[in-house]
CSV table of C-alpha atoms in Angstrom, one decimal:
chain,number,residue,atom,x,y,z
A,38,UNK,CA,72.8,-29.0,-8.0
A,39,UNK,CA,73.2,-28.1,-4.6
A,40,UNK,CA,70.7,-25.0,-4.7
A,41,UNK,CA,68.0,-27.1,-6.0
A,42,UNK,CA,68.7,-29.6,-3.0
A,43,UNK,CA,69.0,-26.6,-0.5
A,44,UNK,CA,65.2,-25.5,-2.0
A,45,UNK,CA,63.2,-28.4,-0.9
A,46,UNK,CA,61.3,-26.3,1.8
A,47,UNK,CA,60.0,-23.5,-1.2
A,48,UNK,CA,59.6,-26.5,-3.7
A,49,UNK,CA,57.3,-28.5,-1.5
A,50,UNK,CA,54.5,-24.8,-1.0
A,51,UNK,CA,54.1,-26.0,-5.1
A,52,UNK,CA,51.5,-28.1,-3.7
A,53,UNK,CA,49.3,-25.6,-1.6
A,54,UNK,CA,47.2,-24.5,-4.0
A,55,UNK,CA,44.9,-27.7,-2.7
A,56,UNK,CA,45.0,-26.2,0.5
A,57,UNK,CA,43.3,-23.6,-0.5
A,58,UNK,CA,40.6,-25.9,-0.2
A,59,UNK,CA,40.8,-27.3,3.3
A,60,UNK,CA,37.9,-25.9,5.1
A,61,UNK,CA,35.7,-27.8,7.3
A,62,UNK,CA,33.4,-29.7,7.3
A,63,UNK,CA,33.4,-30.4,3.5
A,64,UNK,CA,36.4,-28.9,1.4
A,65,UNK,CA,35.4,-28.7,-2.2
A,66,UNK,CA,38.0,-30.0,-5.1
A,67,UNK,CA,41.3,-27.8,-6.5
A,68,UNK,CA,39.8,-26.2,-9.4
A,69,UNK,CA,43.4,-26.1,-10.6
A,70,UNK,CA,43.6,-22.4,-10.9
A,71,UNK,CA,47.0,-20.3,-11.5
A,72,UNK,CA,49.0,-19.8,-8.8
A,73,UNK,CA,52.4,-18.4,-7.5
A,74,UNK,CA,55.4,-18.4,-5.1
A,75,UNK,CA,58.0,-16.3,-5.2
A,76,UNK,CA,61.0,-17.0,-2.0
A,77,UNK,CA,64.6,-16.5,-1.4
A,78,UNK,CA,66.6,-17.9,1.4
A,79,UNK,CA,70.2,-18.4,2.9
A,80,UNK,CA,71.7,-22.0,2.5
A,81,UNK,CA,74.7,-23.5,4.2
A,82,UNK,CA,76.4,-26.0,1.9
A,83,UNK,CA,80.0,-27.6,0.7
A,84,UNK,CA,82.5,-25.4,-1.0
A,85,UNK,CA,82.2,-28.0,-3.9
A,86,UNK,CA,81.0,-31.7,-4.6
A,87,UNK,CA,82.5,-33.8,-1.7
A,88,UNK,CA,84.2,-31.0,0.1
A,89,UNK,CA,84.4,-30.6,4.2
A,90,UNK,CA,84.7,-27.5,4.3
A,91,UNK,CA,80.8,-25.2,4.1
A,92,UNK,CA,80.0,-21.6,3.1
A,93,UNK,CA,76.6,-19.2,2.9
A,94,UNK,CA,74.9,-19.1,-0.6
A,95,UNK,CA,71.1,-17.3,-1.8
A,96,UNK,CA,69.1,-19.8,-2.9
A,97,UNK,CA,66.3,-18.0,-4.8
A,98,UNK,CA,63.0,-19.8,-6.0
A,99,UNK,CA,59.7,-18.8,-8.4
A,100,UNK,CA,57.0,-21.5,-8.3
A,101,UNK,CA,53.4,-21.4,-9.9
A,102,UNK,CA,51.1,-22.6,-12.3
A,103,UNK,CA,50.0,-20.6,-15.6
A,104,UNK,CA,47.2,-21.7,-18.0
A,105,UNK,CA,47.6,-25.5,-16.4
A,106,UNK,CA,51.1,-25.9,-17.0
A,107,UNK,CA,53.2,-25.9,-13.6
A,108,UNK,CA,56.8,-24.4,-13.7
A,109,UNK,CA,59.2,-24.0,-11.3
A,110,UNK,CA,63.0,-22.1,-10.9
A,111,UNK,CA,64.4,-23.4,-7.9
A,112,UNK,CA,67.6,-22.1,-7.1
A,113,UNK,CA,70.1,-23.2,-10.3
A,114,UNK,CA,67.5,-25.0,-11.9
A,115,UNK,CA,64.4,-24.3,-14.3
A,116,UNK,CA,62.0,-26.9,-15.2
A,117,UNK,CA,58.2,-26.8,-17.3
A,118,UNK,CA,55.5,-29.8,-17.2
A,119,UNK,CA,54.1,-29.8,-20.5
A,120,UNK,CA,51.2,-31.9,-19.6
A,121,UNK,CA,48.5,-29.5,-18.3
A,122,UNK,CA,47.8,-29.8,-14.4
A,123,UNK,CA,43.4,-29.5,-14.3
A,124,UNK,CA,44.3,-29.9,-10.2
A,125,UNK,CA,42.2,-32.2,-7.8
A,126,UNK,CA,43.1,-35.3,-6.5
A,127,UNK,CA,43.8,-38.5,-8.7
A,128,UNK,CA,47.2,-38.6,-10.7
A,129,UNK,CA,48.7,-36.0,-12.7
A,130,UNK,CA,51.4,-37.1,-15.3
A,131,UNK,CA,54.5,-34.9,-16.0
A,132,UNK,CA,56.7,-34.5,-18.5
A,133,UNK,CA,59.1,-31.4,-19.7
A,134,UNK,CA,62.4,-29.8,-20.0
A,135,UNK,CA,65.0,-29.2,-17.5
A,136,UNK,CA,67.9,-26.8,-17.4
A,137,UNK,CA,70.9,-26.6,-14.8
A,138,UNK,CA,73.5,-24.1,-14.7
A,139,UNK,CA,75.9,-26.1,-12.9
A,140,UNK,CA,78.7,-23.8,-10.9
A,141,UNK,CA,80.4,-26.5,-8.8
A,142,UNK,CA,84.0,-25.4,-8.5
A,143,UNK,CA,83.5,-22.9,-11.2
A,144,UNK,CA,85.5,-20.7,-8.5
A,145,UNK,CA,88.5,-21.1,-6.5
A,146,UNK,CA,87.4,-18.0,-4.4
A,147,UNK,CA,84.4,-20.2,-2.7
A,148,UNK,CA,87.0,-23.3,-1.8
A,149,UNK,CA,88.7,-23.3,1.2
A,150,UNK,CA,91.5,-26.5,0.9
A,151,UNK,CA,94.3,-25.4,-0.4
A,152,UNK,CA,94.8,-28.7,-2.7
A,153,UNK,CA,91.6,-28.6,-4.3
A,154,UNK,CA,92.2,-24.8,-4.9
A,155,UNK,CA,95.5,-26.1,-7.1
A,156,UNK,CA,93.4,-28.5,-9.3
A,157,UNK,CA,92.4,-25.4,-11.0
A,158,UNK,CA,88.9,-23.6,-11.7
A,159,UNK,CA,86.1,-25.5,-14.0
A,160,UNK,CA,83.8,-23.4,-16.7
A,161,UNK,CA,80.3,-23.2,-15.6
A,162,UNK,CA,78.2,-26.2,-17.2
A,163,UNK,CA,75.0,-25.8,-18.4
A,164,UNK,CA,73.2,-29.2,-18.2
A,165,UNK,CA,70.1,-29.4,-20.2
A,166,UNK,CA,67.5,-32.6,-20.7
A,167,UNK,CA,64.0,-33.5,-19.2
A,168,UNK,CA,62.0,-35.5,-16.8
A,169,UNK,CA,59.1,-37.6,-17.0
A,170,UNK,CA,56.8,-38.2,-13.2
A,171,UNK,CA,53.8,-38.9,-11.6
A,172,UNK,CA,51.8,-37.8,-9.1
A,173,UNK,CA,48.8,-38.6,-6.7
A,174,UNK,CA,46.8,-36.2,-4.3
A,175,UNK,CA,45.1,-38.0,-1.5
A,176,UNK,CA,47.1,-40.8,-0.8
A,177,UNK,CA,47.5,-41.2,3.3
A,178,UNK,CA,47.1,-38.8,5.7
A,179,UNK,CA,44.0,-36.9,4.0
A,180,UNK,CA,42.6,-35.6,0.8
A,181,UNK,CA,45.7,-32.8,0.2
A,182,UNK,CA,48.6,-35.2,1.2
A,183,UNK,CA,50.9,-35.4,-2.1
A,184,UNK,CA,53.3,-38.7,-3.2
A,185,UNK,CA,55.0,-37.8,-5.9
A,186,UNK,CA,58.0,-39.9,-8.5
A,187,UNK,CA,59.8,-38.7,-11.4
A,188,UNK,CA,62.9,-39.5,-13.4
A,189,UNK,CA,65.3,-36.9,-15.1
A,190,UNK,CA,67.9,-36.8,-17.4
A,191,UNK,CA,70.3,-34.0,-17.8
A,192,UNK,CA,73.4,-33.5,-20.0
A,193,UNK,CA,75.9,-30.7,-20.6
A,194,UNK,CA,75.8,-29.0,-23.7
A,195,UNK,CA,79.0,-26.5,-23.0
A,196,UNK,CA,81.7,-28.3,-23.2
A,197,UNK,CA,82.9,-28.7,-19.4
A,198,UNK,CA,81.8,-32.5,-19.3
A,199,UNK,CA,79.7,-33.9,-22.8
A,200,UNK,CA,78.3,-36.3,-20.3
A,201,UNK,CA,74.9,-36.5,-18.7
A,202,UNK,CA,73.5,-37.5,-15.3
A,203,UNK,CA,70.3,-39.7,-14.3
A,204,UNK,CA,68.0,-38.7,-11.0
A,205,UNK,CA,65.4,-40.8,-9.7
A,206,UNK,CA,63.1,-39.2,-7.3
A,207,UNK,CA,60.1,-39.8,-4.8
A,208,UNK,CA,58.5,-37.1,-2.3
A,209,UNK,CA,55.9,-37.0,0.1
A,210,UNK,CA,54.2,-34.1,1.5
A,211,UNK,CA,51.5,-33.7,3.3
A,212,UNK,CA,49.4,-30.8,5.3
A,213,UNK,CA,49.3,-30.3,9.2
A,214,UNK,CA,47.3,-27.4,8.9
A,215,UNK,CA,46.1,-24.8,6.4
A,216,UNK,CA,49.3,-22.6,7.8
A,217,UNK,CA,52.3,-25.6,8.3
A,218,UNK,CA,53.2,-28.7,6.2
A,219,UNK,CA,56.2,-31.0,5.5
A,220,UNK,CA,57.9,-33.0,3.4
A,221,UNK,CA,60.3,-35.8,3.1
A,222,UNK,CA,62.4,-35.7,-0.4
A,223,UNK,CA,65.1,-39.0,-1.7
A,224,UNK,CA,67.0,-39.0,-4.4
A,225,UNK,CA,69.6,-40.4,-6.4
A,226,UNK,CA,72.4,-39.6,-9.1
A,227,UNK,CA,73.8,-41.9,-11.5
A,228,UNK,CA,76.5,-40.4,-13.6
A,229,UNK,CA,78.4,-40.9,-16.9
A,230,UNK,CA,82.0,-41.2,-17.2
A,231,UNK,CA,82.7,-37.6,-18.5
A,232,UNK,CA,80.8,-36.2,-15.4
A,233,UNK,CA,82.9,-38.6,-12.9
A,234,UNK,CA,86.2,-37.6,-14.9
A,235,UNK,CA,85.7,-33.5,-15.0
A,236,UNK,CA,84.4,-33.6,-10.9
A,237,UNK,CA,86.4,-36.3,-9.8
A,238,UNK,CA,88.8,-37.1,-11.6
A,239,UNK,CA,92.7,-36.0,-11.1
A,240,UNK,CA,95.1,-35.4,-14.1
A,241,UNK,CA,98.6,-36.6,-14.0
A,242,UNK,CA,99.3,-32.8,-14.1
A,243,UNK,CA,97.1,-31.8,-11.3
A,244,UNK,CA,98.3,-34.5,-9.0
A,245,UNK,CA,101.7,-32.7,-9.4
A,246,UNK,CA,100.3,-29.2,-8.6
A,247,UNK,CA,97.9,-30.4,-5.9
A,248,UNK,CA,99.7,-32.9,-3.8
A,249,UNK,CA,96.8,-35.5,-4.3
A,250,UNK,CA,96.9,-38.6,-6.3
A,251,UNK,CA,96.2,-38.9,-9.8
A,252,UNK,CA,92.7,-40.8,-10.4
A,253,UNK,CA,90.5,-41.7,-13.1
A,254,UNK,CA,87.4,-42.8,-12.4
A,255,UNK,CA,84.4,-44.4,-13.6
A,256,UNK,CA,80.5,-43.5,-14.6
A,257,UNK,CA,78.6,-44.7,-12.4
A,258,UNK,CA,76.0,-44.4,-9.2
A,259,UNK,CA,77.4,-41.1,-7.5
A,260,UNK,CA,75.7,-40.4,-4.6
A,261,UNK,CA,71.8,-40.5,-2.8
A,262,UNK,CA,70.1,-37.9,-0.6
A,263,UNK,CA,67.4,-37.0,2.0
A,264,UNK,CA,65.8,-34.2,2.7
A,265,UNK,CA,63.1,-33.2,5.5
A,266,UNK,CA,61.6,-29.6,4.6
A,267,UNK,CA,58.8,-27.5,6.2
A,268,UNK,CA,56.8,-24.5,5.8
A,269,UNK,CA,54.7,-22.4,8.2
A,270,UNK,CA,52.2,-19.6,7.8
A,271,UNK,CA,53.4,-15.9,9.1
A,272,UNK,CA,50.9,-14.3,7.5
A,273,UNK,CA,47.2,-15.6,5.9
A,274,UNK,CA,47.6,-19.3,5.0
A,275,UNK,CA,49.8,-21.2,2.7
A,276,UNK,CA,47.8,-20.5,-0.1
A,277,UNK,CA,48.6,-16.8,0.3
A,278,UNK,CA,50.5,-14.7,2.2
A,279,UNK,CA,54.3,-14.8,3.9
A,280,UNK,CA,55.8,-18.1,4.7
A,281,UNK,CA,58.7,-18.7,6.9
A,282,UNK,CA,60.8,-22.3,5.3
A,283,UNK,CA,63.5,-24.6,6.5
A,284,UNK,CA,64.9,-27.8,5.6
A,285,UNK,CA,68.0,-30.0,5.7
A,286,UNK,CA,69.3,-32.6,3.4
A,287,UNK,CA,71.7,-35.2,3.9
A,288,UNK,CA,73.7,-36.7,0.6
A,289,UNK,CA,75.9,-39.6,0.5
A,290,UNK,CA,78.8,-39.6,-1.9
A,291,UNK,CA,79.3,-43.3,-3.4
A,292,UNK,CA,81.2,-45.7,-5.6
A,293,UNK,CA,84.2,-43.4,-7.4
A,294,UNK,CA,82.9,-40.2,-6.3
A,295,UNK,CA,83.4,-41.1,-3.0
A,296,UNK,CA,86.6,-42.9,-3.5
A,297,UNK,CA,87.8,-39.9,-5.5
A,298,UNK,CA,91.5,-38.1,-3.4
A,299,UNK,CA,89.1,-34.7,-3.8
A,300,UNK,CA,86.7,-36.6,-1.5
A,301,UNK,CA,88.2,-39.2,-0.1
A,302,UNK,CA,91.5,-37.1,1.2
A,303,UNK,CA,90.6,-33.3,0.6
A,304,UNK,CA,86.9,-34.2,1.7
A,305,UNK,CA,84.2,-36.2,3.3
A,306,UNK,CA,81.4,-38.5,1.3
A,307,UNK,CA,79.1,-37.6,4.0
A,308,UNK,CA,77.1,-33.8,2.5
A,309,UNK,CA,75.0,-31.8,4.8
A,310,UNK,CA,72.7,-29.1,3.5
A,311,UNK,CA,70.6,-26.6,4.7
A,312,UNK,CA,68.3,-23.9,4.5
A,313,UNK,CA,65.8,-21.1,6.4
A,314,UNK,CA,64.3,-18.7,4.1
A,315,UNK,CA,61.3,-16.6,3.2
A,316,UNK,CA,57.7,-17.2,0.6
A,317,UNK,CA,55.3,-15.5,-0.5
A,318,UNK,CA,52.1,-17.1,-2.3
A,319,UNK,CA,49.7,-15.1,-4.2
């Protein structure tokens, strides 16, 4: 979950194949051709959900558009749009699988508190569902500007939780140039009990061999983000060529996450993320 956060900046160059059309004084339409962008970049984020203490991670991304149908592997996550993309401006609908391969305190060797260490390691999850969104080109600033709003659902299928997660989402980039654009991302998580219980929650049994206080929490609305990304030519434009990206996010842990001894005592609800990286678009 947190490399897909961490990739906002390589997420947001999915939208510059209308750039390829900015020229001046009349750009013609995106003919919705393939495209795609391959990055990898260095992220600075928690030890685990809620932690205070941060650590360096790859966060490696593949973007692009095949035959009309937009994928995209950001990070720990894969996701397809089934519903063909003919490009231009007007709204495009999308709907399609998603897969996360969930590693959040899958390892001890990546945490540094020494309590959280003595909970004990989780399996790695893998969370599989889809998403349904919409989005519209031209909207403010100028024909290539991008507001875009979807709405996922994901669920593990290995055991680790049997519970699912739901993410609203909205995003909004837009161009300052053929070479440089941003984006602002925001997004929430609202998850089932089995989700709150394996991340947050603290066995009778663990209390005794952590030193924190046994809790048992509820499903419900865990936590919202912000994210501010960017991306700027090197090389060509951003329709081809080497990119340098960078981005932060901010997430707030809420409700029983938040309240959770793992955050509340081991931890801090307040998550900072962030990221500087490489992309190439061809």
């Amino acid at each position: 979950m947190f490399l897909r956060t961490l990739a906002l900046p390589l997420l947001v160059l999915a939208a510059t194949p209308a750039l390829a059309q900015v020229q001046e004084p009349s750009p013609p339409a995106d003919t919705g051709g393939d495209f795609a962008i391959v990055g990898a970049g260095a992220g600075i984020l928690p030890d685990y959900e809620g932690s205070d203490d941060y650590r360096w991670s790859p966060v490696p991304a593949a973007i692009g558009r095949v035959s009309g149908f937009n994928f995209q592997l950001i990070g720990n996550r894969l996701s397809v749009d089934l519903i063909p993309d003919g490009g231009g401006t007007g709204l495009d609908f999308q709907a399609g699988p998603i897969g996360v391969v969930n590693f959040n305190r899958s390892s001890t060797k990546s945490i540094d508190d020494p309590r959280v260490k003595a909970l004990g390691e989780l399996d790695t999850s893998i969370e599989l569902g889809g998403y349904v969104g919409v989005g519209k080109t031209g909207v403010i600033t100028s024909d290539y500007d991008r507001l875009s709003v979807s709405l996922s659902y994901r669920t593990d299928v290995s055991g680790v939780s049997d519970a699912g997660i739901l993410t609203p989402s909205v995003s909004y980039m837009t161009p300052l140039s053929r070479k440089a654009l941003v984006t602002l991302f925001a997004s929430a998580e609202r998850a089932e009990n089995g989700q709150m219980d394996a991340y947050f929650g603290v066995t009778p049994g663990q209390s005794l061999a952590s030193g924190l206080a046994a809790y048992n929490p509820d499903g419900g609305w865990k936590s919202w983000t912000l994210g501010l990304g960017t991306a700027v030519s090197l090389t060509g434009d951003l329709t081809h060529g080497l990119q340098l990206v960078g981005g932060a996010t901010y997430r707030k842990l809420t409700g029983d996450a938040a309240d959770s001894p793992i955050v509340r005592d081991a931890g801090d609800s307040n998550q900072w993320m962030g990221v500087v990286g490489l992309a190439f678009s061809f």
